[in-house]
CSV table of C-alpha atoms in Angstrom, one decimal:
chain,number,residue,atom,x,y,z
A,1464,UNK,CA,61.8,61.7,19.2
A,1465,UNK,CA,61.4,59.1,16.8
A,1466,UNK,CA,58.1,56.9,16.8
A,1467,UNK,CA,58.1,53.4,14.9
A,1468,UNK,CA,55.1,51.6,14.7
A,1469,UNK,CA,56.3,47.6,13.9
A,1470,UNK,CA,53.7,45.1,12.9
A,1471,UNK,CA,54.6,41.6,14.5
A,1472,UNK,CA,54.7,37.8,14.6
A,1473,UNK,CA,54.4,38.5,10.8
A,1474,UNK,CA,56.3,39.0,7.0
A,1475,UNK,CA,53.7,40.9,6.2
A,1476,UNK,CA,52.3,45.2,7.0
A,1477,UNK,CA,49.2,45.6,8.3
A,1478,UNK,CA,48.7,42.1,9.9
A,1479,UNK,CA,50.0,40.6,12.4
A,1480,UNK,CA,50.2,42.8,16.1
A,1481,UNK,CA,51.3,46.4,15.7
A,1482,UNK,CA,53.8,47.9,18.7
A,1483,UNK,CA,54.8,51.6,19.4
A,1484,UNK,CA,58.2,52.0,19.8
A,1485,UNK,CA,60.2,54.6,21.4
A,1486,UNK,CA,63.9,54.3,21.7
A,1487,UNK,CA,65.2,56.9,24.3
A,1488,UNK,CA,68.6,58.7,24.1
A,1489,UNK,CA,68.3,59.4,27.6
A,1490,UNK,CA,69.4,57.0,30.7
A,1491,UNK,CA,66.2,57.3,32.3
A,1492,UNK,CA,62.1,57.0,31.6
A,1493,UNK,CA,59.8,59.9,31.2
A,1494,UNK,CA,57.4,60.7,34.6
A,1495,UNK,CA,54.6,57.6,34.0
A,1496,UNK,CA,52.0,59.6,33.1
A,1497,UNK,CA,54.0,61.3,30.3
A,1498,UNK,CA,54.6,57.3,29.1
A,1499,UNK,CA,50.9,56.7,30.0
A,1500,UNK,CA,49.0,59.5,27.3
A,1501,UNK,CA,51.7,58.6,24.4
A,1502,UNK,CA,50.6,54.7,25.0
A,1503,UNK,CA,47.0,56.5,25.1
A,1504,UNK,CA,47.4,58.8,21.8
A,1505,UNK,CA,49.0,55.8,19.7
A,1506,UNK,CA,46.2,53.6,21.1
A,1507,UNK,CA,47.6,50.1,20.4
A,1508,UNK,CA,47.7,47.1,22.1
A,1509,UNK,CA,51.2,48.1,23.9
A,1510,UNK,CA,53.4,50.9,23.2
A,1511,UNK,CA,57.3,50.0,23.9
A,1512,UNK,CA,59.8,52.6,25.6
A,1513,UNK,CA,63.5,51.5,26.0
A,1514,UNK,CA,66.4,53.4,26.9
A,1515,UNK,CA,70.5,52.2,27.1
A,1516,UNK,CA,71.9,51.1,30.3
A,1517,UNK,CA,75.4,51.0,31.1
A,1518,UNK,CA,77.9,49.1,29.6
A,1519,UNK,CA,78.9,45.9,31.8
A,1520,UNK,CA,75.7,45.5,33.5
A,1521,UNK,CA,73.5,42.1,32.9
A,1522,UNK,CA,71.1,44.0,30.3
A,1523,UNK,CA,71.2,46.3,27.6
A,1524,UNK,CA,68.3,48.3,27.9
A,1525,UNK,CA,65.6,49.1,30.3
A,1526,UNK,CA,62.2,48.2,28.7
A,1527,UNK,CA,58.7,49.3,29.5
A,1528,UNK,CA,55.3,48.4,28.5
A,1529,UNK,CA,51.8,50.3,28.2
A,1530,UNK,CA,48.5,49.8,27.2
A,1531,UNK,CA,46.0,52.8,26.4
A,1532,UNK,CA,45.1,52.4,30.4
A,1533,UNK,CA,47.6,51.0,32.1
A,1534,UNK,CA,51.5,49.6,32.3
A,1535,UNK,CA,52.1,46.3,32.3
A,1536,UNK,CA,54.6,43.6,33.5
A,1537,UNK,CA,55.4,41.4,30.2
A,1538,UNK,CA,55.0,42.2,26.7
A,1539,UNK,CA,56.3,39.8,24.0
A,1540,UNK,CA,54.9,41.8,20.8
A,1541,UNK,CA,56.3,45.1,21.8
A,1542,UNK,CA,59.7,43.7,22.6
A,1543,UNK,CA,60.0,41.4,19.6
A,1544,UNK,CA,58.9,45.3,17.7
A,1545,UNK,CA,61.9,47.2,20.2
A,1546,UNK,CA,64.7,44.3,19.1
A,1547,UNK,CA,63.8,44.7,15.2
A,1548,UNK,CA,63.5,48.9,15.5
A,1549,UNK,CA,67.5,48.2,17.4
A,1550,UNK,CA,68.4,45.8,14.5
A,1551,UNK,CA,66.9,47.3,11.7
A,1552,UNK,CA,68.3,51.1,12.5
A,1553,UNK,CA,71.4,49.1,13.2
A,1554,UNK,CA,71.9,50.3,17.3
A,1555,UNK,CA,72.2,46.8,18.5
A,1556,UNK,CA,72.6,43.2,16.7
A,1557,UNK,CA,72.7,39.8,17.5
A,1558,UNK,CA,71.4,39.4,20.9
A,1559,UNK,CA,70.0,42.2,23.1
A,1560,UNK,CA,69.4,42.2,26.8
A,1561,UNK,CA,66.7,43.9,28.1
A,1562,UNK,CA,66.0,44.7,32.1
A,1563,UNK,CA,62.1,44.5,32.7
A,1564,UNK,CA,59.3,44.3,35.5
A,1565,UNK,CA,59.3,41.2,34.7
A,1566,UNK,CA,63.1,40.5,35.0
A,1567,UNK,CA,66.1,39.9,32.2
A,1568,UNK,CA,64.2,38.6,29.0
A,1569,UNK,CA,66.6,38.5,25.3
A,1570,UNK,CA,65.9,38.4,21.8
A,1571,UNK,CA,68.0,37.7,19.4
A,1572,UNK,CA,68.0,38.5,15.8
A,1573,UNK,CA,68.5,35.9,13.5
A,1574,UNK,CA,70.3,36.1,9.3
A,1575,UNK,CA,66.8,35.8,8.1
A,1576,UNK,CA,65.5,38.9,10.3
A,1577,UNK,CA,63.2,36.3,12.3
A,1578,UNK,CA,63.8,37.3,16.3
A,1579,UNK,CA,63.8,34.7,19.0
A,1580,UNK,CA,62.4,36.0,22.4
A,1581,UNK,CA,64.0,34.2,25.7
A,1582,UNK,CA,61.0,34.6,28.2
A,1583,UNK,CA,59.9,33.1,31.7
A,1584,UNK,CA,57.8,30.1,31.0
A,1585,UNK,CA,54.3,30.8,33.2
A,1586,UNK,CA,53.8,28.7,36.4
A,1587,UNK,CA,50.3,27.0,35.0
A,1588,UNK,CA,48.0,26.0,37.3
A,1589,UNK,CA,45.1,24.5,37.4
A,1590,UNK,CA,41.8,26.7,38.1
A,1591,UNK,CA,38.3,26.7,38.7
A,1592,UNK,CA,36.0,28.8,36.2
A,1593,UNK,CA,34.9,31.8,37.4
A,1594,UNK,CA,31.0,32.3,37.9
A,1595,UNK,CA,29.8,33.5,34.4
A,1596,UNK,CA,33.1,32.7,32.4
A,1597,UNK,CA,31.3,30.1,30.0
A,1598,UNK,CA,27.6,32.9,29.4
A,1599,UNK,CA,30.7,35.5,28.8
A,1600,UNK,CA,32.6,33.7,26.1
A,1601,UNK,CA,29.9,32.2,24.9
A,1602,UNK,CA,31.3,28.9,25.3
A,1603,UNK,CA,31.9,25.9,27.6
A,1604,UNK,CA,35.2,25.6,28.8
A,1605,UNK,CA,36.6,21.5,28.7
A,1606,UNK,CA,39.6,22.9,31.3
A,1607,UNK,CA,40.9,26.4,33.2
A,1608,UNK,CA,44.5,27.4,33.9
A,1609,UNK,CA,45.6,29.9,35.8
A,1610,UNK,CA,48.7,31.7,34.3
A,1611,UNK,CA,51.1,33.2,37.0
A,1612,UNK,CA,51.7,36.7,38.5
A,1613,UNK,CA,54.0,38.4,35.7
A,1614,UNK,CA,51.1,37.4,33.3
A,1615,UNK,CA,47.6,37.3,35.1
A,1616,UNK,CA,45.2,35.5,32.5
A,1617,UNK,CA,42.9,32.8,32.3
A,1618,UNK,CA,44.1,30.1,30.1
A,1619,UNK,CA,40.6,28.5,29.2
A,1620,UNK,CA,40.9,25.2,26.4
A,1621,UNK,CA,37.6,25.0,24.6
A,1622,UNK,CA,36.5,22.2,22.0
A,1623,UNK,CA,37.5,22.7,18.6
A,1624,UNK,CA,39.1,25.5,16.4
A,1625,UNK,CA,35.6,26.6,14.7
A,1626,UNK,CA,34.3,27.6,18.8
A,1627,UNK,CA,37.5,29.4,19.2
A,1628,UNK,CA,37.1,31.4,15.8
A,1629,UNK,CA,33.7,31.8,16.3
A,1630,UNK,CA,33.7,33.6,19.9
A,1631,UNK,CA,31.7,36.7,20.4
A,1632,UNK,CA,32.5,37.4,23.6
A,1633,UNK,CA,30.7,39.5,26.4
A,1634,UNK,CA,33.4,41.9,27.2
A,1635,UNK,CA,31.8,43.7,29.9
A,1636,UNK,CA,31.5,40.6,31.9
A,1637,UNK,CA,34.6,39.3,30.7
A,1638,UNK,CA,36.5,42.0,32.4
A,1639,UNK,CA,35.3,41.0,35.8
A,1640,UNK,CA,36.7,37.4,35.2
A,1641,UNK,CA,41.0,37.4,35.9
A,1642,UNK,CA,43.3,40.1,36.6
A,1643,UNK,CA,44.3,40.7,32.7
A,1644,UNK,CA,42.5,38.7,30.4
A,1645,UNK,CA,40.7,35.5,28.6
A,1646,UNK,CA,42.8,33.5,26.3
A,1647,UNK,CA,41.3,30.9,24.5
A,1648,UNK,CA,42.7,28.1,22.7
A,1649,UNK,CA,42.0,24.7,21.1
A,1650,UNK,CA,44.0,22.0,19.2
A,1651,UNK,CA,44.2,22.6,15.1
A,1652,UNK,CA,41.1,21.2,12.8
A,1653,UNK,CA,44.2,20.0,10.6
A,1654,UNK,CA,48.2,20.8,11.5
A,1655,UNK,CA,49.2,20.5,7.6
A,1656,UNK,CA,48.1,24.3,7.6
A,1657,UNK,CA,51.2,24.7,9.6
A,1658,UNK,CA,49.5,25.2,12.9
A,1659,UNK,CA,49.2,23.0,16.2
A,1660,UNK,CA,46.8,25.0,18.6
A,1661,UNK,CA,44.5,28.3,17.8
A,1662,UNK,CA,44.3,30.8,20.3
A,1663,UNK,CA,42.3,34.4,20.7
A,1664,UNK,CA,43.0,36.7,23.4
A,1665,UNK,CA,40.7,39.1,25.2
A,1666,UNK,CA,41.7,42.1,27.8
A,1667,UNK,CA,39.1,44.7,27.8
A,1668,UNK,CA,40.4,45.0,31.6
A,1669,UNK,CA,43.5,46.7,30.2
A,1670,UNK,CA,42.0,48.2,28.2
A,1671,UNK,CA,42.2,45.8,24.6
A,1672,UNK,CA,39.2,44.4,23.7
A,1673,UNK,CA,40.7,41.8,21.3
A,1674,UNK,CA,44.8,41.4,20.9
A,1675,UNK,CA,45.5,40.4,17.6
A,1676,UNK,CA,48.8,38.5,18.7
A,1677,UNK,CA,49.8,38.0,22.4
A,1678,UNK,CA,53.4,36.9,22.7
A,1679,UNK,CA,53.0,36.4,26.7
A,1680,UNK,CA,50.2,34.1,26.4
A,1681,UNK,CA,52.4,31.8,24.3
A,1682,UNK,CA,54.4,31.3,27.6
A,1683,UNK,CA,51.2,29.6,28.8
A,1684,UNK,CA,50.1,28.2,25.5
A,1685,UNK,CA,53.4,26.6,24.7
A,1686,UNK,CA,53.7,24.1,28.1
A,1687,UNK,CA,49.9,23.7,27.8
A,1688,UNK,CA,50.5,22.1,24.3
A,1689,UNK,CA,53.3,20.6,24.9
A,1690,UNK,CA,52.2,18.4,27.9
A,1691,UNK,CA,49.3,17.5,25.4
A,1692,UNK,CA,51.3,16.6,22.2
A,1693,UNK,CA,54.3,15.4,23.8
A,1694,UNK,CA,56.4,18.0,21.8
A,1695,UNK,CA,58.3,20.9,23.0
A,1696,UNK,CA,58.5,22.8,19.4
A,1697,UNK,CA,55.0,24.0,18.2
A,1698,UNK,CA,53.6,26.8,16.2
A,1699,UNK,CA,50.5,28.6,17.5
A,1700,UNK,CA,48.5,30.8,14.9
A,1701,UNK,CA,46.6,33.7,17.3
A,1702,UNK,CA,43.0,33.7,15.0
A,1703,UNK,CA,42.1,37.1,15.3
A,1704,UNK,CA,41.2,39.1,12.6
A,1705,UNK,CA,44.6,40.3,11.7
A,1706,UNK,CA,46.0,37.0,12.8
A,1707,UNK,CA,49.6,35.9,13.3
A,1708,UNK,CA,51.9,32.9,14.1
A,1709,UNK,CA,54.6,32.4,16.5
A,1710,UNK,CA,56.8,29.9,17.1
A,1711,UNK,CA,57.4,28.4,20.8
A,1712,UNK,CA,60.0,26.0,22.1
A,1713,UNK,CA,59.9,25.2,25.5
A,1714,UNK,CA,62.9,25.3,27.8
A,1715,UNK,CA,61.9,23.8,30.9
A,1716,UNK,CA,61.3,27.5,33.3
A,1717,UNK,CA,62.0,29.3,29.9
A,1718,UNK,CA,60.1,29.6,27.0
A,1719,UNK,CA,61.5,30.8,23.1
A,1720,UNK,CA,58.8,32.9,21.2
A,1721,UNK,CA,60.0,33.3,17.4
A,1722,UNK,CA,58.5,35.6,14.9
A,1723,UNK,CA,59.2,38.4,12.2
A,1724,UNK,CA,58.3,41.7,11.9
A,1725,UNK,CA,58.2,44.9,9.5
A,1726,UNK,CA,58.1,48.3,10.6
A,1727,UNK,CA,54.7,50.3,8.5
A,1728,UNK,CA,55.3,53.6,9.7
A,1729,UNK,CA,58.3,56.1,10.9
A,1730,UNK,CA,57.1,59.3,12.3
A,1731,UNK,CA,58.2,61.9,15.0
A,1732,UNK,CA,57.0,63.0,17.8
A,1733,UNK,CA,55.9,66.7,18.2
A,1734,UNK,CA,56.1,67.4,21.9
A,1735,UNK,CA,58.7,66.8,24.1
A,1736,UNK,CA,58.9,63.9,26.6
C-alpha cells in the first residue's frame, strides 16, 4: 500500500501543511483502530484514507480523516493532498466527488495544478469567551465566534497581525477551551503582501499543538472577513512557522478553498491493512 505524504496550500516542499495519503483499492475502510495507529505512526496533522465507490452514485470516493488521537469530521488540507495524489498519479481528473462525515465536499483540479475545494460554509455564531481563554493565548480577544458542529473551534479576532504572530500559547489550558481548537486571526499590517487576514490555529485537544495550515477554519475565516471587508474573494496567509496561503470565495452556505500542493515523499507501507 502506497503512502504519499503531500505538502499543501503551497508551490513549495517542506512548507506549507503536510497530509498522509492512502488511496485504497478496496471498497471498504480498514477496522478504525487499524486507520487510528497509521494516523499515529505518520504523526501529522491529519492522515487521508479514500477508497472508490460505485459508479453512478453522488460521490467518487469515501474519504476519512485522522489525527494522531482521534478521527475527525472535516479536513480541507488532507483532501486538497487526496485530489492532487488522484490527479497527479492520473486515477481521477477534473472534478472529484468525495462522500464524508461531513457530507458531499468536491475539489477540482485546475490547468495550473491549483485545486479548488467546494466545502460547507460554518454556521458562525457569536460566543462568549471562555473563563481563561485570554491568560491561555496570551492575549485579549476584541470578539468570539463560535464555528458550528462539523468544525468545533473558537474563532477568536485579536488586534493586529504582530499579536497573532507573536502568540505563545498555554496549550494545556487551551485544550480545555472548545471542542477542537483556537483559531486566531486578525486583519493584514499591509494587504500589498498579498494577504487580507492572518490566522494561527491551535488543537492540542486533537492532539496538534499548532496546525501549520487549517483548510476548515477558512470556512469560518472566509464569512468572518468578508462581512468585515465587504468582499467575498480574499486570501488568508495561516502564520505559522511553515506558513501557507489559501484562497476563499464565499458562496453563500458554501465556501471555495483554493491552494496547490506538491507531494515530498512516496513510500510503501510494510504491514498489511
Amino acid at each position: 500500500m502506497r503512502i504519499r505524504i503531500v505538502d499543501t496550500f503551497t508551490d513549495r516542499p517542506f512548507t506549507g501543511n503536510p497530509a498522509g495519503v492512502l488511496v485504497l483499492d478496496s471498497e471498504t475502510f480498514a477496522d478504525d483502530d487499524r486507520l487510528q495507529r497509521i494516523a499515529m505512526e505518520l504523526n501529522l496533522s491529519e492522515t487521508a484514507f479514500a477508497h472508490p465507490l460505485p459508479p453512478g452514485g453522488e460521490a467518487d470516493w469515501a474519504l476519512r480523516w485522522f489525527t494522531p488521537t482521534t478521527e475527525v469530521d472535516m479536513c480541507g488540507h488532507a483532501t486538497l493532498a487526496t485530489a492532487h495524489v488522484l490527479h497527479t498519479t492520473g486515477t481521477a481528473s477534473g472534478t472529484v466527488r468525495f462522500a464524508a462525515r461531513c457530507g458531499i465536499l468536491t475539489a477540482t483540479t485546475h490547468p495550473d495544478g491549483a485545486i479548488t475545494l467546494d466545502f460547507p460554509t460554518a454556521a458562525l455564531r457569536p460566543a462568549t469567551a471562555p473563563a481563561g481563554l485570554a491568560a491561555a493565548l496570551g492575549a485579549d480577544p476584541l470578539s468570539v465566534h463560535d464555528t458550528g458542529p462539523h468544525i468545533g473551534d473558537l474563532l477568536v479576532e485579536l488586534s493586529d497581525e504582530a499579536t497573532v504572530r507573536g502568540l505563545i500559547p498555554d496549550l494545556v489550558t487551551l485544550a480545555d477551551v472548545s471542542r477542537r481548537g483556537v483559531v486566531a486571526t486578525a486583519a493584514a499590517e499591509d494587504p500589498s503582501r498579498g494577504y487580507d487576514f492572518v490566522s494561527r490555529g491551535f488543537f492540542p485537544r486533537v492532539g496538534i499543538d499548532e496546525d501549520p495550515v487549517t483548510g476548515s477554519a477558512h470556512t469560518a475565516l472566509a464569512p468572518f472577513w468578508s462581512a468585515r471587508f465587504g468582499r467575498d474573494e480574499l486570501t488568508g496567509l495561516q502564520a505559522s512557522a511553515r506558513s501557507g496561503l489559501v484562497r476563499t470565495s464565499l458562496r453563500g452556505d458554501r465556501t471555495l478553498l483554493t491552494g496547490d500542493a506538491v507531494t515530498v515523499i512516496d513510500g510503501e507501507l510494510l504491514t498489511a491493512l
